[in-house]
XYZ file of C-alpha atoms in Angstrom:
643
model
C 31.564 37.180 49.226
C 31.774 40.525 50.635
C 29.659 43.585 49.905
C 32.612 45.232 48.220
C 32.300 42.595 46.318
C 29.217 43.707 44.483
C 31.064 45.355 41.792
C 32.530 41.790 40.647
C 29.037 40.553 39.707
C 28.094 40.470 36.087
C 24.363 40.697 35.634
C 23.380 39.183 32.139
C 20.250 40.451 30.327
C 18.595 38.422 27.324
C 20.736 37.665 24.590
C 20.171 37.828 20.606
C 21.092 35.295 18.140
C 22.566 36.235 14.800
C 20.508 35.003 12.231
C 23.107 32.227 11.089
C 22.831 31.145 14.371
C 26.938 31.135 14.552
C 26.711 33.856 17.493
C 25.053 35.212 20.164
C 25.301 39.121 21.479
C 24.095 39.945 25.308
C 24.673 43.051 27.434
C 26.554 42.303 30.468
C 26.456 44.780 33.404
C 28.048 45.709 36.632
C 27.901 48.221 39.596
C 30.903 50.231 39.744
C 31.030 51.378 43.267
C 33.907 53.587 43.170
C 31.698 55.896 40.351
C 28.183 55.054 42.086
C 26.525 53.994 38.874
C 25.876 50.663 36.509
C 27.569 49.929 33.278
C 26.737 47.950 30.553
C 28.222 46.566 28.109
C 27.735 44.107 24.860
C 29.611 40.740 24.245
C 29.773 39.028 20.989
C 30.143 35.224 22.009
C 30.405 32.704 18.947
C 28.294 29.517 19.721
C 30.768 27.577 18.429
C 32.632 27.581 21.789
C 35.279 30.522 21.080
C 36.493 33.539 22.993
C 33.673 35.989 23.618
C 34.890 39.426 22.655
C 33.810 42.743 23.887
C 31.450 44.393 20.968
C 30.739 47.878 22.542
C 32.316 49.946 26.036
C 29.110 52.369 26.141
C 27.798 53.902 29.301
C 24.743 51.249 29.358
C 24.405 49.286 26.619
C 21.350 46.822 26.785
C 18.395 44.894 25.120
C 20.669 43.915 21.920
C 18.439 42.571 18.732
C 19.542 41.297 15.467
C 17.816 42.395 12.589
C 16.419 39.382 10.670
C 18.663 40.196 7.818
C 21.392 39.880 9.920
C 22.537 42.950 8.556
C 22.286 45.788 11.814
C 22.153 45.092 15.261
C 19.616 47.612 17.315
C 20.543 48.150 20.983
C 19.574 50.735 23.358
C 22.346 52.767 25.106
C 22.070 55.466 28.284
C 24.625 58.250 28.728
C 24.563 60.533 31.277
C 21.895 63.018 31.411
C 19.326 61.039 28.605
C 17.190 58.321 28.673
C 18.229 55.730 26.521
C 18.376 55.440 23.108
C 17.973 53.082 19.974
C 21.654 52.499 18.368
C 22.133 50.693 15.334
C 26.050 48.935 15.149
C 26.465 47.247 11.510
C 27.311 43.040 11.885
C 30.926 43.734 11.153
C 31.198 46.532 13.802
C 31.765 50.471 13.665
C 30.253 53.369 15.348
C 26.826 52.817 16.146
C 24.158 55.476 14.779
C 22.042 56.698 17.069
C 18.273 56.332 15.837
C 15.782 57.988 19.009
C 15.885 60.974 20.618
C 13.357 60.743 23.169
C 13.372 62.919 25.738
C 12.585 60.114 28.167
C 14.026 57.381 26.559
C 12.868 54.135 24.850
C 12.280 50.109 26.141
C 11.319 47.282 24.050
C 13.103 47.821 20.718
C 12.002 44.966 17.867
C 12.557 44.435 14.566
C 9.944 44.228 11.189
C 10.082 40.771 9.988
C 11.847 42.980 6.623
C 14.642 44.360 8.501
C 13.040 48.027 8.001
C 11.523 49.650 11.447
C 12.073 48.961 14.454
C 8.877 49.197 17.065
C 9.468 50.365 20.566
C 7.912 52.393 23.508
C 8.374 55.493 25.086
C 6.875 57.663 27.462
C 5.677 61.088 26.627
C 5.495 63.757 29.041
C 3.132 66.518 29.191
C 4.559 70.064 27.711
C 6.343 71.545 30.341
C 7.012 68.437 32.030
C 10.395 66.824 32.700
C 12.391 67.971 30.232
C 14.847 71.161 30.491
C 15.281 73.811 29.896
C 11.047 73.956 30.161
C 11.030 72.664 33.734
C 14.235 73.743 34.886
C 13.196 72.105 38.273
C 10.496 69.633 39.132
C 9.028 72.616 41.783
C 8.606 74.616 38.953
C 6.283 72.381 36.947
C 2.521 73.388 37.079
C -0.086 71.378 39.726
C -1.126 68.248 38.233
C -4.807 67.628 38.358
C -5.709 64.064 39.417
C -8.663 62.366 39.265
C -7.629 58.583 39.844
C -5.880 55.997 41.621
C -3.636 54.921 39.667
C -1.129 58.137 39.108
C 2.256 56.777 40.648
C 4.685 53.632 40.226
C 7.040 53.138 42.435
C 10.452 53.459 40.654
C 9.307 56.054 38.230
C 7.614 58.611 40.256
C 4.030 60.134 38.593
C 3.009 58.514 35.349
C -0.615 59.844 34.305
C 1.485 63.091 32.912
C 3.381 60.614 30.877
C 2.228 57.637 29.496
C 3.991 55.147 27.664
C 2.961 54.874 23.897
C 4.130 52.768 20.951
C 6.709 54.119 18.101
C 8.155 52.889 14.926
C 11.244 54.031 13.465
C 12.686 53.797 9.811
C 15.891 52.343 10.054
C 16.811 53.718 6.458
C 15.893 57.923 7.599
C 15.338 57.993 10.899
C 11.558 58.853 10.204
C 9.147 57.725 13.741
C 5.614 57.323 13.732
C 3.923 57.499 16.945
C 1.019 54.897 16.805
C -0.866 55.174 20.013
C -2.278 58.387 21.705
C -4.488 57.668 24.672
C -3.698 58.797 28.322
C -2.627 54.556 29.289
C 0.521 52.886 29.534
C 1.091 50.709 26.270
C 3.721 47.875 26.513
C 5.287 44.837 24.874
C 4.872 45.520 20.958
C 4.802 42.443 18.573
C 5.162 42.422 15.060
C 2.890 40.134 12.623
C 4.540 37.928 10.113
C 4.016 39.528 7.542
C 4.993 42.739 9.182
C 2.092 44.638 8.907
C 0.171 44.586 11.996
C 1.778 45.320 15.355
C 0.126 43.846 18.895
C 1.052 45.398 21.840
C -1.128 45.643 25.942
C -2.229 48.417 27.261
C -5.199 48.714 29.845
C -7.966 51.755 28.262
C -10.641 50.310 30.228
C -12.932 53.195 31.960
C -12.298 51.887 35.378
C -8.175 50.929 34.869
C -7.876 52.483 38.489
C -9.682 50.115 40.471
C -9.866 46.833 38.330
C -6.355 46.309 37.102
C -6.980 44.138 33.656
C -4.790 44.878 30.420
C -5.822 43.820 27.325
C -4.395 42.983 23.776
C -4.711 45.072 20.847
C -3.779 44.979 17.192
C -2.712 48.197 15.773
C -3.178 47.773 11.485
C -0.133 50.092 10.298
C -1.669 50.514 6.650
C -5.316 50.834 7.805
C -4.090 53.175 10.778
C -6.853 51.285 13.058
C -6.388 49.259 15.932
C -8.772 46.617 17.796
C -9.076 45.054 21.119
C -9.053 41.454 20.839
C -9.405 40.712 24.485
C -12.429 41.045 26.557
C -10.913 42.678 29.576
C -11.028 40.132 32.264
C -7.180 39.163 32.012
C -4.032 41.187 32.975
C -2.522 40.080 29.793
C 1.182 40.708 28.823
C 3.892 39.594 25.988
C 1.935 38.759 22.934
C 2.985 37.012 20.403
C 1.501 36.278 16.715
C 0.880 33.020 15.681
C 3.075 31.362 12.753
C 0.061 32.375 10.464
C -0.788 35.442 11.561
C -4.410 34.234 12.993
C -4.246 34.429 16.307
C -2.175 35.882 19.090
C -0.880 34.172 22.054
C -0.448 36.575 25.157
C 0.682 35.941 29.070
C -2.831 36.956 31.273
C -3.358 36.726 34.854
C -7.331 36.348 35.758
C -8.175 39.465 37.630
C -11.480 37.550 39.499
C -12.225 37.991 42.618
C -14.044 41.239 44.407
C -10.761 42.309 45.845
C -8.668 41.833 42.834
C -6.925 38.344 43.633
C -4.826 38.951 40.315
C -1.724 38.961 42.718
C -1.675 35.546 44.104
C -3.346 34.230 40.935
C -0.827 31.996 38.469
C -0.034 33.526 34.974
C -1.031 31.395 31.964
C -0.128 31.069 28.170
C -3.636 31.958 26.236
C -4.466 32.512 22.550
C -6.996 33.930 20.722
C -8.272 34.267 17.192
C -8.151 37.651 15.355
C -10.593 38.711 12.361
C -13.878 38.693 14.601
C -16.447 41.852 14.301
C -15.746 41.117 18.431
C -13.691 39.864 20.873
C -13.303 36.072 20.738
C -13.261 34.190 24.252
C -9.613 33.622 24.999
C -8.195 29.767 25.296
C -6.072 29.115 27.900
C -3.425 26.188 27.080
C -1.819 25.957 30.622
C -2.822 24.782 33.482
C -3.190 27.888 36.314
C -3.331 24.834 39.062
C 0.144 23.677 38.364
C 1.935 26.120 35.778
C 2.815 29.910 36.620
C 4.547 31.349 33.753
C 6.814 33.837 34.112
C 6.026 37.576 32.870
C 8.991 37.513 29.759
C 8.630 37.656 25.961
C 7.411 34.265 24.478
C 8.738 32.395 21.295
C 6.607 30.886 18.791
C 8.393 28.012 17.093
C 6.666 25.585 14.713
C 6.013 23.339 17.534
C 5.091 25.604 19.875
C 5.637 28.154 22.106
C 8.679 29.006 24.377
C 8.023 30.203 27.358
C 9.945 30.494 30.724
C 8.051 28.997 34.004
C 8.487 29.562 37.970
C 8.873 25.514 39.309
C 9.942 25.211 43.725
C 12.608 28.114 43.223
C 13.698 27.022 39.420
C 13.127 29.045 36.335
C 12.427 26.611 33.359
C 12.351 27.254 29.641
C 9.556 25.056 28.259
C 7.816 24.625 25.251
C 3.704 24.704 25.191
C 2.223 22.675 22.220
C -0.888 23.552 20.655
C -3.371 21.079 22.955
C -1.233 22.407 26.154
C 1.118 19.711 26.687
C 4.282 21.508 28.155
C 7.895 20.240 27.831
C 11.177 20.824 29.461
C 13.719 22.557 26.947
C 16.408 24.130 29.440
C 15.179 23.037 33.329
C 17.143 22.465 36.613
C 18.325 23.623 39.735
C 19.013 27.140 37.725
C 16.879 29.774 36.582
C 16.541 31.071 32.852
C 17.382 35.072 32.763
C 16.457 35.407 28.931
C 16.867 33.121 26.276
C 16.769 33.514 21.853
C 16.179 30.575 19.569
C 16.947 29.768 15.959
C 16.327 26.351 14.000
C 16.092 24.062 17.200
C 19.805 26.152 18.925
C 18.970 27.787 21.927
C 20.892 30.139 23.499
C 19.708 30.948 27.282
C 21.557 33.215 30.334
C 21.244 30.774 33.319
C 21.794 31.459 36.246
C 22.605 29.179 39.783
C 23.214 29.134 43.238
C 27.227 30.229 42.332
C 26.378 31.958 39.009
C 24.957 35.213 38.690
C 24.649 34.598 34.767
C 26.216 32.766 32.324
C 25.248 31.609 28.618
C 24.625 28.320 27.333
C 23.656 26.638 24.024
C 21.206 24.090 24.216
C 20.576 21.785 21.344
C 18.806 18.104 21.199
C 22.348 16.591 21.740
C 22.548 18.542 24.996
C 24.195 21.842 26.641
C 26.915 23.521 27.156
C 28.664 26.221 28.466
C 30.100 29.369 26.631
C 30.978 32.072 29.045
C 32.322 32.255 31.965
C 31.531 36.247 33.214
C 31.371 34.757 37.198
C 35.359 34.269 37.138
C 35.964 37.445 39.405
C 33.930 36.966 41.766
C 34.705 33.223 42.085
C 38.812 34.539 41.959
C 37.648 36.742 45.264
C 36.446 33.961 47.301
C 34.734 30.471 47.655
C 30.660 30.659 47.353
C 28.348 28.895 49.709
C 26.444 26.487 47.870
C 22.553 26.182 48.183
C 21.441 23.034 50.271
C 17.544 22.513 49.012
C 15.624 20.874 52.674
C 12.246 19.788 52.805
C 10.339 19.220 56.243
C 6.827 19.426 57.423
C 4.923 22.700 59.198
C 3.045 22.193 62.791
C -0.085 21.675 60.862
C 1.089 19.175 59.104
C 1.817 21.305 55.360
C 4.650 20.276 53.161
C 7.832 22.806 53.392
C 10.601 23.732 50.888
C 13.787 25.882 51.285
C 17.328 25.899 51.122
C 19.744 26.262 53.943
C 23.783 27.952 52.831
C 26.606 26.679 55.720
C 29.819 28.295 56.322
C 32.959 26.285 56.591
C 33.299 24.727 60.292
C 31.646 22.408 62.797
C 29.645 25.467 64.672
C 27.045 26.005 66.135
C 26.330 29.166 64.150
C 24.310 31.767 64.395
C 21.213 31.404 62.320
C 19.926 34.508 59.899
C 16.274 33.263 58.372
C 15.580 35.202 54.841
C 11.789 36.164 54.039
C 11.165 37.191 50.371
C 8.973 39.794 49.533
C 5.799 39.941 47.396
C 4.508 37.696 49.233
C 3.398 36.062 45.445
C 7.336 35.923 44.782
C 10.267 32.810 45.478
C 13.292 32.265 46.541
C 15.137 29.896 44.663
C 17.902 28.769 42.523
C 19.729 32.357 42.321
C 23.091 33.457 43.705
C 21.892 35.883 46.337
C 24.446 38.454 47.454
C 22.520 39.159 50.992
C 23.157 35.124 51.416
C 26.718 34.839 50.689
C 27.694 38.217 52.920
C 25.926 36.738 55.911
C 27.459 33.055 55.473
C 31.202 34.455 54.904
C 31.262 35.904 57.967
C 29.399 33.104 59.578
C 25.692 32.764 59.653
C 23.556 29.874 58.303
C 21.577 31.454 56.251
C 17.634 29.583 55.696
C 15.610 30.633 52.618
C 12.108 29.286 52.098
C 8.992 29.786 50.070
C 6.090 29.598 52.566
C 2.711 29.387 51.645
C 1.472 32.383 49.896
C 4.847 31.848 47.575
C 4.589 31.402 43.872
C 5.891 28.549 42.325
C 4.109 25.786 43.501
C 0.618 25.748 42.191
C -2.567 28.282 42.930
C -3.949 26.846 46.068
C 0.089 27.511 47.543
C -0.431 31.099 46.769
C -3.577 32.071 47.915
C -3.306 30.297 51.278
C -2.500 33.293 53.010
C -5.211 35.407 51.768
C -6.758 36.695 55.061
C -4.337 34.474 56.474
C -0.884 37.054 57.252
C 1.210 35.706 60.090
C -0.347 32.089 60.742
C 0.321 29.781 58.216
C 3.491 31.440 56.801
C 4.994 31.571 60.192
C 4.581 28.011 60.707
C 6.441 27.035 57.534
C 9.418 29.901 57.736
C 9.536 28.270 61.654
C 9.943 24.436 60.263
C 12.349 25.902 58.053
C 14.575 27.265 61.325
C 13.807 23.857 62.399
C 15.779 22.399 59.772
C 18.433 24.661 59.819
C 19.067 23.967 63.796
C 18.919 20.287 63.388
C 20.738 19.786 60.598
C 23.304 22.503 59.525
C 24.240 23.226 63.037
C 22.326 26.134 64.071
C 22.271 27.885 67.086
C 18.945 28.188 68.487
C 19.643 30.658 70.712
C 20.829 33.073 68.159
C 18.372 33.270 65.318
C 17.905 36.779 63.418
C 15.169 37.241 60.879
C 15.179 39.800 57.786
C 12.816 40.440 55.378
C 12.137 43.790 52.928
C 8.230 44.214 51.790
C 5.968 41.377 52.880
C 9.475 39.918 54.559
C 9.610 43.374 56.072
C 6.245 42.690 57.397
C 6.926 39.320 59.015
C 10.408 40.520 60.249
C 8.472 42.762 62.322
C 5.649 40.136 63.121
C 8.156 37.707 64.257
C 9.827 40.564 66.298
C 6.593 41.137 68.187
C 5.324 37.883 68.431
C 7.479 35.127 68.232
C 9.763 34.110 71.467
C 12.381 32.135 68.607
C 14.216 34.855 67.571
C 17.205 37.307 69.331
C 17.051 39.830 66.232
C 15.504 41.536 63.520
C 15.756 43.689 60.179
C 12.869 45.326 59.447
C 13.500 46.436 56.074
C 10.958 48.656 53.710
C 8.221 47.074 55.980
C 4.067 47.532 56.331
C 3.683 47.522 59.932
C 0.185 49.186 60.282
C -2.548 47.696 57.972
C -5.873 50.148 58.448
C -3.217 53.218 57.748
C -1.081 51.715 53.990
C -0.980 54.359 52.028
C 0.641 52.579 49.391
C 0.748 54.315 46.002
C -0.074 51.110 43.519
C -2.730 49.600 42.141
C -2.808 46.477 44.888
C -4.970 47.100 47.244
C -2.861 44.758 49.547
C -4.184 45.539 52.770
C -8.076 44.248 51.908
C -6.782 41.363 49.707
C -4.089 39.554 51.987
C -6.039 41.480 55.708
C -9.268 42.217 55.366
C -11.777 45.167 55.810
C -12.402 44.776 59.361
C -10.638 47.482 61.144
C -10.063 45.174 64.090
C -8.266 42.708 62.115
C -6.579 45.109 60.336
C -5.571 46.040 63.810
C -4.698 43.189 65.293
C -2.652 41.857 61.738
C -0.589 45.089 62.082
C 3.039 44.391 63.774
C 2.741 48.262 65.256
C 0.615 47.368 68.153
C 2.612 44.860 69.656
C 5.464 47.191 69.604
C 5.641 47.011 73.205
C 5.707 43.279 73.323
C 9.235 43.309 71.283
C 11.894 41.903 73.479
C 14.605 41.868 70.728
C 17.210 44.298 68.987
C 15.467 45.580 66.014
C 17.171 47.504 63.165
C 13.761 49.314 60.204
C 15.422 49.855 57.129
C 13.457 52.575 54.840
C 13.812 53.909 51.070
C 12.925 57.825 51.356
C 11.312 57.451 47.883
C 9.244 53.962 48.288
C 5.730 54.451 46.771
C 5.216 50.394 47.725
C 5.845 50.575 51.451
C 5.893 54.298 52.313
C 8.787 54.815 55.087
C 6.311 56.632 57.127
C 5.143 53.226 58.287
C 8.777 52.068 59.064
C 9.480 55.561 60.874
C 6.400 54.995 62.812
C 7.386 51.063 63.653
C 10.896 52.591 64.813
C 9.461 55.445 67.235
C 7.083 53.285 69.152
C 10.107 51.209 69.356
C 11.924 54.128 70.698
C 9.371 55.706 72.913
C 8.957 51.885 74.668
C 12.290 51.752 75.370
C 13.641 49.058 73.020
C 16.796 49.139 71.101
C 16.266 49.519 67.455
C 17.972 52.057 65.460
C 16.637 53.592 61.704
C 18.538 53.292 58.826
C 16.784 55.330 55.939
C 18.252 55.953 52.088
C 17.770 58.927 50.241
C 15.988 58.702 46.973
C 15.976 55.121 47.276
C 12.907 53.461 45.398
C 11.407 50.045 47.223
C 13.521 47.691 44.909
C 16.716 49.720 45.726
C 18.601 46.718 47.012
C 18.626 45.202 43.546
C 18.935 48.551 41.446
C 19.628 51.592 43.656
C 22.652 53.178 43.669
C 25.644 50.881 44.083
C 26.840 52.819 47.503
C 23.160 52.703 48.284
C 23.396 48.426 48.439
C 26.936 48.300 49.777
C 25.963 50.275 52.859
C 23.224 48.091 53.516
C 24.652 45.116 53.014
C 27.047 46.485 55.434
C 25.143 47.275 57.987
C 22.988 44.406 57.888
C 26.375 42.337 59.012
C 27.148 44.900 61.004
C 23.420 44.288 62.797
C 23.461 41.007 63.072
C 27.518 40.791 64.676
C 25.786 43.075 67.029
C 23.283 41.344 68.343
C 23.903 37.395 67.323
C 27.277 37.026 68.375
C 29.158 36.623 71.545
C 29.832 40.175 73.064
C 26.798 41.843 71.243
C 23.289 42.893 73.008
C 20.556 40.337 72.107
C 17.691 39.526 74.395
C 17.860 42.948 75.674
C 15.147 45.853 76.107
C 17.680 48.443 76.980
C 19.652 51.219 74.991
């Protein structure tokens, strides 16, 4: 794989299942580099093993729902210049009718159990916010007045002036009801049973700023009243009503901890009873010690409830019964995109090591196989597969990673991959940073050192206080591995990372004698001087509050201890990892005489390299090969302090 290959890679979203359960419908989309932009469109693919068929060639066509009646199905569609939009196709095809006209555009679109209204959210901007001709330009808007933290996300710019709120819409007329009103983000409606109740998250708490819980409320559509029915110490997400309509099962994250150690803590599948003059003390059913669920809708079945789970670099669908007992339903060296259910079929997008998406059905005979979207990229060019390795750290800790080989009998240069987060994973996922780097002939290590999510709570909050000791040791045994067994060069070992990989890129850099280069990419390099715009206070959770720590943690000063090339990489629109703390990594760089060079993107958000412009990830995927040829291979500059 190439980076001009990115435009061959099909990225599946959830799919729907008709209510017969005879076919599925999921949007399918792809970077079109020549155009700069994404496109999406829907598939109809018949469970029964037949041809999938295109259903729709919109501009981006996603988050397709059957009704329950199986009559309409409700998808939301972008076209240039607007937000998107709920469409409604009829089963049997036609032009679909457009239902929204928001000027920001709509998420979350699902159906009344009665095939009527369809809830969804939508933010709603200020007057004279946003929207043209009344703010012709964003310089012309008036001064916004804040008085909080919490007034930016990265990826969407300022979001006190508008908040996301929860909608209905009348299928039959068109008619929408706005049911929420308060200045807070609102998320993740759920309909009752009986269709008269919606839940939905939001977090209205005085102090949402600094303490970053969410809680679950129950809006009564006829009543016209709504209810919190959590007590504020979870950062819940998803609900979901029970079968009966008694109780509502939700994602939450604990948010204990004085520093707000919600980030490293596991999320867990709770429930709790409705109908109480007050909150009832939530149940959890999963165990936060061994089971991090993953932050997607869940499924109650009559046995259960679906949910998808983070498991050593897999993503499992499993079922949670009642008294907590979990079990495997689609599980593997894969990971579940989105999955749909109906009468014991499941229908899931999986993905692998090769397979950026495909769907399968899943019954209690087995699986199987119905699309195969991956065939152009696999017609470009063989994939490197994913070698899973397991070794042991210097201090005697348990490691896990996977190690892709090119073709040959080497020695190769060696390119170690750091995740960010650090509470993320690496895992079963075809990476297109990987596959560049191993076509033109790196081995390529991937690991999930402590502080990595995945493999149980005490994994993930190792590394609280802890930044740059026991991490290094594992990603090290993991260049270990790669060296001794997929014939790795140790003299030529570069190390990337973006966000907390960003960090130890530059950590490594400055104080590790293993490596000859690094990318420093959308990096925190100086720890008492973060401004990052979120509600993680990063810095005192995974540092400290001692300014000498903070000062001796940050990779900045030992920028005249780097002995290596090192290319910073920054997005000129990151509220995570501001690029004023790259720009400041690469000038001390500069100024003490070491090469390095500054690659910065315009506009670019801090996930850019996933969903940034399609140019945007080409170039860097470009110049990251370009980087490492550079420096790794024979004729480049490694172990060098000049230029």
């Amino acid at each position: 794989m190439k980076a001009a290959d990115l435009g061959l890679i099909q990225v599946l979203g959830s799919p729907t299942l008709s209510p017969d359960g005879q076919c599925a419908v999921v949007s399918v989309e792809r970077a079109d580099l020549a155009a700069d932009r994404y496109l999406a469109d829907l598939w109809r693919v018949p469970v029964d093993g037949g041809e999938p068929s295109r259903l729709t060639s919109g501009e981006l066509d996603r988050e397709p729902r059957w009704s329950p009646d199986g009559r309409w199905l409700a998808f939301t569609r972008s076209v240039p210049g607007s937000g998107p939009q709920i469409h409604l196709l009829p089963h049997d095809g036609g032009t679909p009718r457009v239902l929204t006209s928001h000027p920001l555009g709509v998420a979350s679109p699902r159906w009344s159990p009665d095939s009527t209204t369809i809830a969804y959210v939508a933010r709603v901007p200020e007057p004279g916010r946003y929207v043209a001709p009344i703010a012709q330009t964003a310089s012309s808007e008036p001064p916004r007045r804040i008085t909080g933290l919490r007034y930016r996300e990265d990826g969407v710019g300022y979001v006190l002036d508008r908040p996301k709120q929860v909608f209905t819409v009348a299928v039959a007329d068109g008619a929408v009801t706005q049911h929420t009103t308060e200045a807070a983000d609102h998320d993740c409606p759920a309909w009752s049973p009986d269709g008269t109740r919606l839940a939905f998250v939001a977090a209205r708490h005085a102090d949402r700023d600094t303490v970053p819980a969410r809680d679950v409320f129950v809006r009564d559509l006829g009543e016209r009243r709504t209810t919190v029915v959590t007590r504020t110490d979870l950062r819940a997400s998803h609900p979901a009503f029970s079968a009966d309509g008694d109780q509502v099962y939700f994602l939450g994250t604990e948010t204990g901890g004085e520093l707000n150690e919600t980030y490293f803590n596991p999320t867990s599948l709770w429930v709790t009873p409705l109908g109480g003059a007050e909150p009832a003390p939530a149940t959890r059913l999963t165990d936060p010690a061994t089971t991090d669920l993953v932050p997607q809708p869940l499924t109650v079945t009559g046995t259960g409830v679906l949910a998808l789970v983070g498991r050593r670099g897999a993503v499992d669908l499993v079922q949670v019964a009642p008294d907590g007992a979990v079990a495997d339903v689609v599980a593997g060296p894969t990971q579940v995109l989105g999955y749909d259910v109906r009468e014991g079929l499941v229908v899931a997008a999986v993905a692998s090591d090769t397979e950026a998406g495909e769907l399968h059905a899943v019954t209690p005979d087995g699986s199987r196989r119905l699309t195969s979207f991956g065939a152009p990229l696999a017609a470009a060019g063989p994939l490197a597969r994913m070698h899973e390795v397991s070794g042991t750290a210097a201090d005697g800790y348990p490691v896990h990673g996977w190690v892709l080989r090119p073709e040959g009998d080497g020695p190769f240069p060696v390119v170690l991959a750091v995740h960010g987060g650090p509470f993320r994973a690496f895992g079963w996922r075809l990476l297109d940073q990987a596959q560049a780097c191993v076509d033109v002939g790196y081995v390529v290590v991937m690991g999930n050192p402590r502080g990595s999510s995945g493999y149980g709570a005490e994994h993930g909050r190792a590394v609280r206080h802890a930044f740059g000791d026991v991490d290094v040791q594992d990603l090290t045994a993991l260049v270990d591995l790669a060296v001794e067994d997929f014939a790795g060069d140790p003299d030529r070992v570069g190390v990337i990372g973006a966000s907390y990989g960003g960090f130890m890129a530059a950590w490594l850099a400055a104080r590790s004698d293993r490596f000859a280069s690094a990318i420093v990419d959308r990096a925190t390099v100086e720890w008492n001087d973060a401004d990052i715009d979120d509600d993680v206070d990063y810095t005192h959770l995974y540092i400290g509050t001692d300014p000498e720590v903070q000062r001796l943690k940050s990779p900045l000063t030992y920028a005249e201890d780097v002995a290596i090339p090192v290319l910073v990489v920054v997005a000129e629109q990151d509220l995570r990892c501001p690029p004023a703390q790259g720009r400041r990594f690469f000038s001390a760089l500069h100024r003490a005489g070491k090469r390095t060079e500054l690659l910065s993107f315009p506009g670019a958000s801090h996930m850019f390299h996933d969903s940034g412009l399609p140019r945007h990830r080409q170039a860097r995927l470009d110049a990251i090969i370009e980087w490492f040829d550079e420096t790794l291979k024979p004729g480049g500059n490694g172990r060098s302090d000049a230029g």
